CSV table of C-alpha atoms in Angstrom, one decimal:
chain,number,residue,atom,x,y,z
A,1,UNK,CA,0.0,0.0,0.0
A,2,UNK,CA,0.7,4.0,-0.7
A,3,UNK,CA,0.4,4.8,2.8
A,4,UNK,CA,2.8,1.9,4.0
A,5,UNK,CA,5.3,4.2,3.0
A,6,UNK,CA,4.0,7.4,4.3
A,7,UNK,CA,5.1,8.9,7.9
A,8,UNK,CA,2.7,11.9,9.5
A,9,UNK,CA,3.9,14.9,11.5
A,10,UNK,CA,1.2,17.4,13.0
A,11,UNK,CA,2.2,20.4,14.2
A,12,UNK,CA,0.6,21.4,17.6
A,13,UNK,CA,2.2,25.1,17.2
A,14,UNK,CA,3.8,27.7,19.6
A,15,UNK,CA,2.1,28.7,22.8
A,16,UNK,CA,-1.2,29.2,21.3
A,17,UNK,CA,-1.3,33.3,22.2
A,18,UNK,CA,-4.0,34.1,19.9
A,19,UNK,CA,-6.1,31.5,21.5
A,20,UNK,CA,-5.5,32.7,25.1
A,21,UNK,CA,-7.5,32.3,27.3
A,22,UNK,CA,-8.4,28.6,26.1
A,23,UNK,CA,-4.8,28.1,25.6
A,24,UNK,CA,-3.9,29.0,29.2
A,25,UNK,CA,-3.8,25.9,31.1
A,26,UNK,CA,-3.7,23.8,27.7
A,27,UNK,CA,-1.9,23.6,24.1
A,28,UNK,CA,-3.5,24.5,21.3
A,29,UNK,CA,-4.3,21.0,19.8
A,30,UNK,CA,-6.0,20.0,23.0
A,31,UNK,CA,-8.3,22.7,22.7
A,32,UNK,CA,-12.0,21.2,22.7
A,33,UNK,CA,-13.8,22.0,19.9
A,34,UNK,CA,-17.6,21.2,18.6
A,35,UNK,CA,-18.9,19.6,22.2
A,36,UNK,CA,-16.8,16.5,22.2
A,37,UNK,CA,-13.5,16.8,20.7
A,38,UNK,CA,-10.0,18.3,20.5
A,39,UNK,CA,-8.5,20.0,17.8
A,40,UNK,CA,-5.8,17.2,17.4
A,41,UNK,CA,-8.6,14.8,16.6
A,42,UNK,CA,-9.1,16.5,13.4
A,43,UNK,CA,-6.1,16.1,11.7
A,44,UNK,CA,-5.7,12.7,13.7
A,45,UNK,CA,-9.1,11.5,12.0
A,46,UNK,CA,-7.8,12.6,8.6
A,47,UNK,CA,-5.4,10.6,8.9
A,48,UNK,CA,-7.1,7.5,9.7
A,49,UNK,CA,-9.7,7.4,7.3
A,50,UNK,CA,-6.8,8.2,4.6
A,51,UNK,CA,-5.2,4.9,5.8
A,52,UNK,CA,-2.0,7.1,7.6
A,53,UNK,CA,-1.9,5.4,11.0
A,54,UNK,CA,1.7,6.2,11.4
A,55,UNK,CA,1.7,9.8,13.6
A,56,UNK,CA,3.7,12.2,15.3
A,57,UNK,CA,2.3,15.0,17.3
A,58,UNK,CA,4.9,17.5,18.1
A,59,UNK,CA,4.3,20.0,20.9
A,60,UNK,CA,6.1,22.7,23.4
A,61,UNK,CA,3.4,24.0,25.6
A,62,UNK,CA,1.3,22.7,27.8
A,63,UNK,CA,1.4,19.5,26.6
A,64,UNK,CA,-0.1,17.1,29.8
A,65,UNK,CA,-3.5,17.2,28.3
A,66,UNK,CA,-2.8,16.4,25.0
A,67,UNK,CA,-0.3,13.5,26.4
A,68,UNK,CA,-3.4,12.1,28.5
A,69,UNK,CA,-6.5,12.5,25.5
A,70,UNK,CA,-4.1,10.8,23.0
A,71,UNK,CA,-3.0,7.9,25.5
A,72,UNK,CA,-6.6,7.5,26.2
A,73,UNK,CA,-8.2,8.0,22.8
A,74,UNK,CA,-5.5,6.5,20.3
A,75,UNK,CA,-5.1,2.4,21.0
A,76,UNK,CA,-4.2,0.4,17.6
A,77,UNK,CA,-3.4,-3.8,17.6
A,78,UNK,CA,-0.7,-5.1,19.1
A,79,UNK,CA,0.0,-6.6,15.5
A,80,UNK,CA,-0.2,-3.7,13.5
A,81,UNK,CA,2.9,-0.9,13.6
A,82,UNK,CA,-0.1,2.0,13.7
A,83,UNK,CA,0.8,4.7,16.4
A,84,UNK,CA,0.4,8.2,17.5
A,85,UNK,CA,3.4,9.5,19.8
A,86,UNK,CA,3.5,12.8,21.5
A,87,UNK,CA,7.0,14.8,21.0
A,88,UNK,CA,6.9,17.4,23.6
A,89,UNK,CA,10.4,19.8,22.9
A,90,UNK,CA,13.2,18.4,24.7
A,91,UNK,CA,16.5,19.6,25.2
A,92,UNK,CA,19.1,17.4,23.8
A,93,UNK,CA,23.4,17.4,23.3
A,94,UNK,CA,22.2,18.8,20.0
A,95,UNK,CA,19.6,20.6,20.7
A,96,UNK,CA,19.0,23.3,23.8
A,97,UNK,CA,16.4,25.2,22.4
A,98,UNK,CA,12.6,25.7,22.2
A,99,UNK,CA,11.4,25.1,18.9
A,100,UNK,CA,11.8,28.2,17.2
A,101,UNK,CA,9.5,27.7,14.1
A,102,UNK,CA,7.8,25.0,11.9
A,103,UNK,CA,10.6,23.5,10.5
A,104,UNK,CA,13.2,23.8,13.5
A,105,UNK,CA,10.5,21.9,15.3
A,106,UNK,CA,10.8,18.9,12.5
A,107,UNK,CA,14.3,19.5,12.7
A,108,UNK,CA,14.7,19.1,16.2
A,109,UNK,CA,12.4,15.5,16.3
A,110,UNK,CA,14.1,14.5,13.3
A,111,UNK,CA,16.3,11.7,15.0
A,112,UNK,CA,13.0,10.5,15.9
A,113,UNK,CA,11.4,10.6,12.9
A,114,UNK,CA,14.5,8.9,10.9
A,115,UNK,CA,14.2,5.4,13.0
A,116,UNK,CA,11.1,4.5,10.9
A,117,UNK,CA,10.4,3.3,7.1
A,118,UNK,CA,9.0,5.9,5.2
A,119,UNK,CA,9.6,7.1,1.4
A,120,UNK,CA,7.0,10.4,2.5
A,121,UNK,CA,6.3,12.7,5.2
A,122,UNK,CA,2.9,14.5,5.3
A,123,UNK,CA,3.0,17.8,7.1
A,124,UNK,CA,0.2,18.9,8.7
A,125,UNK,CA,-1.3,21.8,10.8
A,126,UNK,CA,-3.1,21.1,14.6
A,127,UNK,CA,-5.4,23.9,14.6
A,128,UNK,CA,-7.3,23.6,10.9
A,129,UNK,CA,-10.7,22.3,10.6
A,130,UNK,CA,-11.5,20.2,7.2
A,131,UNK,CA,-12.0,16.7,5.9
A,132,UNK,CA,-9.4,15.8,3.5
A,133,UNK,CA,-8.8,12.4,1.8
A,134,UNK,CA,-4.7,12.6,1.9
A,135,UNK,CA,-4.4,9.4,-0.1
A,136,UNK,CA,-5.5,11.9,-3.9
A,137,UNK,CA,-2.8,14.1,-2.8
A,138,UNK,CA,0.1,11.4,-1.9
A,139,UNK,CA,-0.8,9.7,-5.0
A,140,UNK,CA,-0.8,13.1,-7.3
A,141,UNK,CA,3.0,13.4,-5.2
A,142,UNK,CA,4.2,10.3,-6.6
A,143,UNK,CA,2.7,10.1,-9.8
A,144,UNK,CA,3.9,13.6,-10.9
A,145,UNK,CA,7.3,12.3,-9.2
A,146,UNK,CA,7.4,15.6,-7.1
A,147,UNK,CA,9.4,16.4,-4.5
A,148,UNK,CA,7.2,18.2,-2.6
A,149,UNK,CA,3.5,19.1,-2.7
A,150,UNK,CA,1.5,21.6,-1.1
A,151,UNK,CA,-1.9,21.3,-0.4
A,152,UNK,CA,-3.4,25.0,-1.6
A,153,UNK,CA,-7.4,26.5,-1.6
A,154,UNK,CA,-8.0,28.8,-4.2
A,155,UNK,CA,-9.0,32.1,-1.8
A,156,UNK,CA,-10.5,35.8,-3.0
A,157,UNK,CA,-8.7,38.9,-3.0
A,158,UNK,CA,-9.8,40.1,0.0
A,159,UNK,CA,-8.1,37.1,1.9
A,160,UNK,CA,-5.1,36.6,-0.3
A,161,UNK,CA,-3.2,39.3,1.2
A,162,UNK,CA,-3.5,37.0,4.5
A,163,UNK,CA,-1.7,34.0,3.1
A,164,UNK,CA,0.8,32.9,1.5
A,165,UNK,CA,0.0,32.9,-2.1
A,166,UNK,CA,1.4,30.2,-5.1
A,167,UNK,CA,0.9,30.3,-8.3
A,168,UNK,CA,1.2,26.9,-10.7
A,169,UNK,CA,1.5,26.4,-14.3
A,170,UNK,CA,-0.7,23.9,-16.2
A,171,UNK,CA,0.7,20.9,-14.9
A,172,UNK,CA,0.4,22.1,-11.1
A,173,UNK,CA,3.9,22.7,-10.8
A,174,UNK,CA,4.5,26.1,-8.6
A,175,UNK,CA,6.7,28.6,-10.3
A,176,UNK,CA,6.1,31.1,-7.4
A,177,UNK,CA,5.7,32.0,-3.9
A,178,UNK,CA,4.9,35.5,-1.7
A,179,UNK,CA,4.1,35.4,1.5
A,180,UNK,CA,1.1,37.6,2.5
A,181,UNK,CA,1.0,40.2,-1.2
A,182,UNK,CA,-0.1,43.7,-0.9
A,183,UNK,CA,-3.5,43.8,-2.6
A,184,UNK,CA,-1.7,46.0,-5.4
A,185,UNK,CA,0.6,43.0,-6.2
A,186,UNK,CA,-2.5,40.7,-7.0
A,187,UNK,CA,-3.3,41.1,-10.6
A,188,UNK,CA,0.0,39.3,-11.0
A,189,UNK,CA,-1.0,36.3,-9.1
A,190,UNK,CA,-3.8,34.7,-10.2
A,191,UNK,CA,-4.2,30.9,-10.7
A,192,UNK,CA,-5.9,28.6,-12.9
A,193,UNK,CA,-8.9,27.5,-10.3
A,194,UNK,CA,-12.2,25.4,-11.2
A,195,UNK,CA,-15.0,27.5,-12.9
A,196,UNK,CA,-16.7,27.3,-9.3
A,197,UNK,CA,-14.3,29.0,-8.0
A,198,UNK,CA,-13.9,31.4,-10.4
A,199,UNK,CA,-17.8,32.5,-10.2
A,200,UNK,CA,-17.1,33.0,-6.1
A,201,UNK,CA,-14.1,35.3,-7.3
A,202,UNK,CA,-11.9,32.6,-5.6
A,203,UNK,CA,-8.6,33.0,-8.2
A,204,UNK,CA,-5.6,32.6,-6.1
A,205,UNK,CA,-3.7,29.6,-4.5
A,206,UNK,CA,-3.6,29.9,-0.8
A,207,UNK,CA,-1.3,27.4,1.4
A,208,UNK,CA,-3.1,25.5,3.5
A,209,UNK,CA,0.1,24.7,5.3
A,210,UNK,CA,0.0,20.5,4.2
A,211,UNK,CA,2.6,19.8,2.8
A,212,UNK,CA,4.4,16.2,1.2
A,213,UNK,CA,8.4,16.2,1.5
A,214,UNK,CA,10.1,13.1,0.0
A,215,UNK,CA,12.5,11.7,2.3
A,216,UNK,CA,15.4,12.1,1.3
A,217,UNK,CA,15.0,15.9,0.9
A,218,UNK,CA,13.5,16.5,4.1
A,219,UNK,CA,16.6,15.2,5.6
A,220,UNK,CA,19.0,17.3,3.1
A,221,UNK,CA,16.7,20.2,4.4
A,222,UNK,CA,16.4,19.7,7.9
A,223,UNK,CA,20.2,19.9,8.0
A,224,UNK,CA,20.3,23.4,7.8
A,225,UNK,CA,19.7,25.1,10.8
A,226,UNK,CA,19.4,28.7,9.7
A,227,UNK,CA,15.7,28.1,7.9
A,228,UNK,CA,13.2,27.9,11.0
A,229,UNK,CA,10.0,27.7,9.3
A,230,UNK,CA,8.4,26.0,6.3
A,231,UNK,CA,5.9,28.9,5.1
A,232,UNK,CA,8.4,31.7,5.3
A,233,UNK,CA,11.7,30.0,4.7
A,234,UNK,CA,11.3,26.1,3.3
A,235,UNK,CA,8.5,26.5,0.7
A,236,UNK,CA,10.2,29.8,-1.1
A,237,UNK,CA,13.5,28.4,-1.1
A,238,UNK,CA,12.4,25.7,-2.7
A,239,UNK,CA,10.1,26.9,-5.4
A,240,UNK,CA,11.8,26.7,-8.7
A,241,UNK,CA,15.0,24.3,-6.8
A,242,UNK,CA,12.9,21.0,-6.1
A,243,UNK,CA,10.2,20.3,-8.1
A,244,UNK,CA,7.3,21.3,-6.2
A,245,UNK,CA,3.5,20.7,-6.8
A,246,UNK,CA,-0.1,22.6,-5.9
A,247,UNK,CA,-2.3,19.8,-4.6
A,248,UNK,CA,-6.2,21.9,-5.0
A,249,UNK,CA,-8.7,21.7,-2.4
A,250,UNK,CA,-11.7,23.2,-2.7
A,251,UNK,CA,-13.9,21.4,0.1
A,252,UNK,CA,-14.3,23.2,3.3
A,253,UNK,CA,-11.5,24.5,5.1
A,254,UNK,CA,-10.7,27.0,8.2
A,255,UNK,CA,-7.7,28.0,10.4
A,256,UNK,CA,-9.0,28.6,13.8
A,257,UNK,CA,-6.0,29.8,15.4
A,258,UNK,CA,-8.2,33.1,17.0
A,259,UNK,CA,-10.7,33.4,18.9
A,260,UNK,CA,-13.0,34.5,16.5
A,261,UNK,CA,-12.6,32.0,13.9
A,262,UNK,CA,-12.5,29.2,16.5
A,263,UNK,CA,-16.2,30.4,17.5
A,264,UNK,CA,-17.2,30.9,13.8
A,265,UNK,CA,-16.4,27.5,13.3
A,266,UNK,CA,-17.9,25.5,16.6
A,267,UNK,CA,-21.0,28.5,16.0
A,268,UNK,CA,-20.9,27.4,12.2
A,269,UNK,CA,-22.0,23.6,13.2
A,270,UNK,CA,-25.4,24.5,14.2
A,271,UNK,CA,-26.1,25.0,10.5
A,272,UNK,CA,-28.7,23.0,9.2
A,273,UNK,CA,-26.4,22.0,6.7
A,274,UNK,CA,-22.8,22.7,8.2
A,275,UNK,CA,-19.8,23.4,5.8
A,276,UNK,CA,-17.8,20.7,8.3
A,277,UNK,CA,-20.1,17.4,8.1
A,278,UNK,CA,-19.8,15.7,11.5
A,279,UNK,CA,-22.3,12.9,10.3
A,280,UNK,CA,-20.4,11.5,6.6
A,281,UNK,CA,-19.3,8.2,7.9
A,282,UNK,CA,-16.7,8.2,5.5
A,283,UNK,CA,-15.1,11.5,7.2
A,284,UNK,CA,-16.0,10.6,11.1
A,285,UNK,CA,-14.2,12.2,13.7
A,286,UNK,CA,-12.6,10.0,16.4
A,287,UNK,CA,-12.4,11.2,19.7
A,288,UNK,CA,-12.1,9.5,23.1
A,289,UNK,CA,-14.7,7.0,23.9
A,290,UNK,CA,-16.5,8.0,26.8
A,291,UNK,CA,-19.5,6.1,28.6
A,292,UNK,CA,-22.1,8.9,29.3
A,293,UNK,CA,-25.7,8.7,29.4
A,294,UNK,CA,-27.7,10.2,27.2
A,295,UNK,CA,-29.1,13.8,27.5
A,296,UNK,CA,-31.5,14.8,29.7
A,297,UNK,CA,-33.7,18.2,28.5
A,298,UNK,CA,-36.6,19.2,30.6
A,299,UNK,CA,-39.1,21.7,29.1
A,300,UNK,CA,-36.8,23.5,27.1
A,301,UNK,CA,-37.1,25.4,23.6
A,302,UNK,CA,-34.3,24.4,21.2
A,303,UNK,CA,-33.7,25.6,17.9
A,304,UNK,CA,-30.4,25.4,15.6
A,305,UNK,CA,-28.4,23.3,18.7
A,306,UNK,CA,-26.0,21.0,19.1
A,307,UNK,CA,-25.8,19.2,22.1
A,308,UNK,CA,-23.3,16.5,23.5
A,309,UNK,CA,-23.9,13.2,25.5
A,310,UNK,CA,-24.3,13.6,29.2
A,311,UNK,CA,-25.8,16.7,29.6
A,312,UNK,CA,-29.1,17.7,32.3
A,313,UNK,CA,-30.7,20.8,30.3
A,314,UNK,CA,-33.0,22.4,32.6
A,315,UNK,CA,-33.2,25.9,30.5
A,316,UNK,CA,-36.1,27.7,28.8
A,317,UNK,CA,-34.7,28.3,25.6
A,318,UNK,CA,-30.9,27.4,23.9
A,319,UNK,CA,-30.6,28.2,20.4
A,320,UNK,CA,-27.8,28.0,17.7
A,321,UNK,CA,-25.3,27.1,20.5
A,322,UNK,CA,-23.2,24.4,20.7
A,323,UNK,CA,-23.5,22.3,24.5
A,324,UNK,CA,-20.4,20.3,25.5
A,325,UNK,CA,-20.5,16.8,27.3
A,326,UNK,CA,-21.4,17.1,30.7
A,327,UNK,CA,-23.3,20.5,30.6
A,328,UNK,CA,-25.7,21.3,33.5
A,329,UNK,CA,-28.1,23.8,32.9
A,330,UNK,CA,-30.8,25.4,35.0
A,331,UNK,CA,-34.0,26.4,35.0
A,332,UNK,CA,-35.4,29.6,33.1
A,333,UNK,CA,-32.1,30.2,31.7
A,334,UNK,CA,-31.7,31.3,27.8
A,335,UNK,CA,-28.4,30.7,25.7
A,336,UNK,CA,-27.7,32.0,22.7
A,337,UNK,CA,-25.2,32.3,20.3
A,338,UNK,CA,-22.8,30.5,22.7
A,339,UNK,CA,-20.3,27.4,22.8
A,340,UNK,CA,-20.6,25.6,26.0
A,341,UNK,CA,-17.5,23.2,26.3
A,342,UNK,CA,-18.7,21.1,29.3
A,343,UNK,CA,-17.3,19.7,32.3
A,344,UNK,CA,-14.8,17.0,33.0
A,345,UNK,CA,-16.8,15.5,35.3
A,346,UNK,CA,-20.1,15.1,37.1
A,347,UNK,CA,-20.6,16.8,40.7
A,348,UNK,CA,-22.5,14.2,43.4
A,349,UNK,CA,-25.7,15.5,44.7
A,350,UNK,CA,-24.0,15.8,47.9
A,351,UNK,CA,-22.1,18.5,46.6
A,352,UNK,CA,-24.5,20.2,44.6
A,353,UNK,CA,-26.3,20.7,47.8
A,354,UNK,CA,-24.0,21.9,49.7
A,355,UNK,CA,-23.6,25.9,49.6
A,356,UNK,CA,-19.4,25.9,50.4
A,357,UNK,CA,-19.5,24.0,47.0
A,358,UNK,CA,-19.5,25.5,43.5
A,359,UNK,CA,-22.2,23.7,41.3
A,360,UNK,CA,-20.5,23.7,37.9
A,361,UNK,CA,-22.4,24.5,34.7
A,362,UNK,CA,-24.8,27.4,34.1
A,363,UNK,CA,-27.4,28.1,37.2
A,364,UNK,CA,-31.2,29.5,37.1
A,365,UNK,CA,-32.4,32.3,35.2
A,366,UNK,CA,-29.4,33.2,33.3
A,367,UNK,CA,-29.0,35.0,30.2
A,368,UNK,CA,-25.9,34.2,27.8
A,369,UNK,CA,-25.2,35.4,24.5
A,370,UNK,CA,-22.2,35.7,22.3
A,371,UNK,CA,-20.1,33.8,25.1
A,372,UNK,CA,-17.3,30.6,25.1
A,373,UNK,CA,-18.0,28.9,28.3
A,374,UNK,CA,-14.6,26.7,29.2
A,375,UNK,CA,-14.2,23.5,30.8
A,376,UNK,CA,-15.7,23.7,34.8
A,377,UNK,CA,-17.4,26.9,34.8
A,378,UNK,CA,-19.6,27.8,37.5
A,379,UNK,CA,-22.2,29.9,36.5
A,380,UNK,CA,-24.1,31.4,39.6
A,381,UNK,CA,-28.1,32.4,39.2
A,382,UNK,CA,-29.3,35.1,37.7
A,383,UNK,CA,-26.1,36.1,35.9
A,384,UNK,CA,-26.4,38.2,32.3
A,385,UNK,CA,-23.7,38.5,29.8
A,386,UNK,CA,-24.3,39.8,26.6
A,387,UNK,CA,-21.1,39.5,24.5
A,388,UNK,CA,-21.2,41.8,21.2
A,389,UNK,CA,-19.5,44.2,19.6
A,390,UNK,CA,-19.8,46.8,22.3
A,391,UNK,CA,-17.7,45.8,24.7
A,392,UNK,CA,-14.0,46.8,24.8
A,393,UNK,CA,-11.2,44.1,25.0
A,394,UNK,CA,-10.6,43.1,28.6
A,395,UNK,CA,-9.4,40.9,30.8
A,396,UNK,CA,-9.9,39.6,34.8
A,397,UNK,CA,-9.0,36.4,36.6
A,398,UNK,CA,-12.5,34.9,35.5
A,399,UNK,CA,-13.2,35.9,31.8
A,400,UNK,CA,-11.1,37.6,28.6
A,401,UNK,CA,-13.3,39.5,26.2
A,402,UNK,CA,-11.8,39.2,22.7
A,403,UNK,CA,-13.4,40.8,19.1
A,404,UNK,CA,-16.8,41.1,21.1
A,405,UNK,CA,-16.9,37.3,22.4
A,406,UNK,CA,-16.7,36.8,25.9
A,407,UNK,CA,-14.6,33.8,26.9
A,408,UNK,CA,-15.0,32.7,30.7
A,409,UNK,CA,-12.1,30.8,31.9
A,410,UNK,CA,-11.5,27.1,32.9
A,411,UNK,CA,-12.8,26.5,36.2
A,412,UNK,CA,-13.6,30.4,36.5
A,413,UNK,CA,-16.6,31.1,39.3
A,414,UNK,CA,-19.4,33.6,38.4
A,415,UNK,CA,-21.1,34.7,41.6
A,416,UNK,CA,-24.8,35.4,41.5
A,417,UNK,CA,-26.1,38.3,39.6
A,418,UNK,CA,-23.0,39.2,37.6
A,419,UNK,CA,-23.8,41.3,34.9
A,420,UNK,CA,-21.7,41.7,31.9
């Protein structure tokens, strides 16, 4: 098979800042996403249902969670050589820095990397959202005989100036590279896309940020410690050098590296047709198994809402929100607009009862809009916050406001009444 000979290294990225506050106590790829799920587990599940089940996850920050959801999550047969391994930045006789970039990070887990057969290595991104059979691209690599292919998305004007743009001649083949154009340099730049794309205006080759390295050249690359990452350094040194191929995609496809877009996209699954299909079982997500019950909901209004296993739903009305496992909501409260994570756990009744004891999830007659709720919140009574574009960036020990969407913390403690 293809992907016998094809090795997988995801990219869990730096310290997540543009994620903070939900990258605080975690790294990026363990951040949960759609009710159920880490961000790991997308390009993870791409991965398995291309037939790649041979994985590296290389991280820096905050990496304990993402060790413990891939230990638990990730088992394969003791009679197949299927993994996926964690490598968490270490320092070495040869190494005694951070990882300074996306290559340096390869670079610096390369004398892991090398102990395994593989003729390929497939690049990938931890915080992208998309379904991607890999297996058309790999096999467009080798039959093109390239020595490295880069997965691209034909983007509009108005975004191109936010990537890093290619442009291929009509064999696929990249003659060209800028990273991030000023929107006068444009005109030059234009691709040959799909005729769908062209009616959307979509006429320029974004990276995606996938890439396919032959072996041999990722090791006569790597060796160089002066390039640090593959979009700014890697890709445009080798354009024109190595023979280097645009791979088009034209299914759905996000970067959720902010705030914003990481809402967009968990808001965007409440569609009643969502750009990212959870339910193709072709495409299906795996995530850690988890024995939960099923929901509970008790005389409450729902409309456009996605709602995990495990939950006791008390509220009047939630609509086009997205409820994590676990979620406890009271009575007469009304959510909207908002991306409840859930809780790690359950609370006995015990301690529900008990006042000296924080009753996690969202209390009675609440009001929530525009919000991310992380893992463990306790949500007091009568508490109103309206997120929007009116409020100003801020920040306390509890909650982060960030392009108009409030983000309470993990584990944070709203008292009763809090306004917002």
């Amino acid at each position: 098979m293809i992907n016998d000979k094809v090795l997988a290294i995801i990219l869990g990225g730096g310290q997540g800042s543009r994620l903070y506050p939900l990258t605080e106590t975690r790294s990026k790829p363990a951040v949960p996403i759609a009710g159920k799920y880490r961000l790991v587990d997308i390009p993870i599940s791409n991965c398995i249902n291309s037939n790649i089940k041979r994985m590296f996850v290389l991280t820096q920050f905050n990496s304990a969670s993402l060790n413990r959801h891939i230990k638990n999550t990730y088992h394969f047969s003791f009679f197949s050589s299927a993994f996926v391994d964690v490598l968490a930045a270490e320092q070495t006789p040869d190494n005694k820095t951070w990882f300074q970039g996306t290559a340096d990070a390869v670079r610096q887990s390369m004398h892991h990397v090398v102990r395994h057969s593989f003729d390929y290595v497939l690049i990938l991104s931890g915080d992208q959202l998309y379904q991607m059979d890999y297996e058309l691209m790999i096999e467009g690599h080798i039959k093109s005989k390239a020595k490295i292919s880069i997965a691209t998305i034909p983007v509009n004007a108005k975004d191109a100036t936010s990537f890093g743009i290619l442009k291929a001649n009509d064999k696929d083949v990249i003659t060209s590279f800028i990273e991030k154009p000023d929107a006068s340099l444009l005109p030059d730049w234009k691709s040959e896309v799909s005729k769908d794309m062209k009616k959307e205006g979509r006429n320029y080759l974004a990276s995606m940020g996938i890439y396919i390295f032959n072996r041999d050249l990722l090791i006569e690359l790597m060796s160089d410690p002066n390039t640090i990452d593959f979009g700014k350094e890697i890709i445009p040194q080798s354009v024109g050098k190595h023979k280097t191929l645009s791979y088009q995609y034209e299914g759905y496809w996000t970067d959720i590296g902010n705030i914003d877009s990481f809402f967009d996209a968990n808001i965007g699954l409440t569609k009643s047709i969502p750009d990212f299909d959870l339910y193709d079982k072709s495409k299906r997500i795996y995530s850690r198994a988890r024995m939960l019950p099923a929901t509970k909901i008790s005389g409450t209004t729902l409309n456009k809402t996605v709602i995990a296993e495990g939950c006791i739903i008390s509220a009047a009305k939630i609509e086009k929100s997205v409820i994590g496992i676990r979620s406890r909501i009271g009575d007469q409260s009304t959510i909207i607009n908002t991306y409840m994570m859930g809780n790690d756990h359950y609370q006995t009744l015990k301690d529900i009862e008990n006042p000296q004891i924080n009753t996690i999830g969202i209390g009675a007659r609440c009001f929530i809009k525009n919000a991310i709720l992380d893992k463990n919140c306790s949500i007091g009574d009568d508490v109103r916050i309206n997120g929007g574009t009116h409020l100003t960036p801020d920040e306390t020990d509890s909650y982060a406001i960030k392009d108009g969407i409030v983000v309470i913390k993990k584990g944070a403690v709203i008292p009763n009444g809090f306004i917002l």
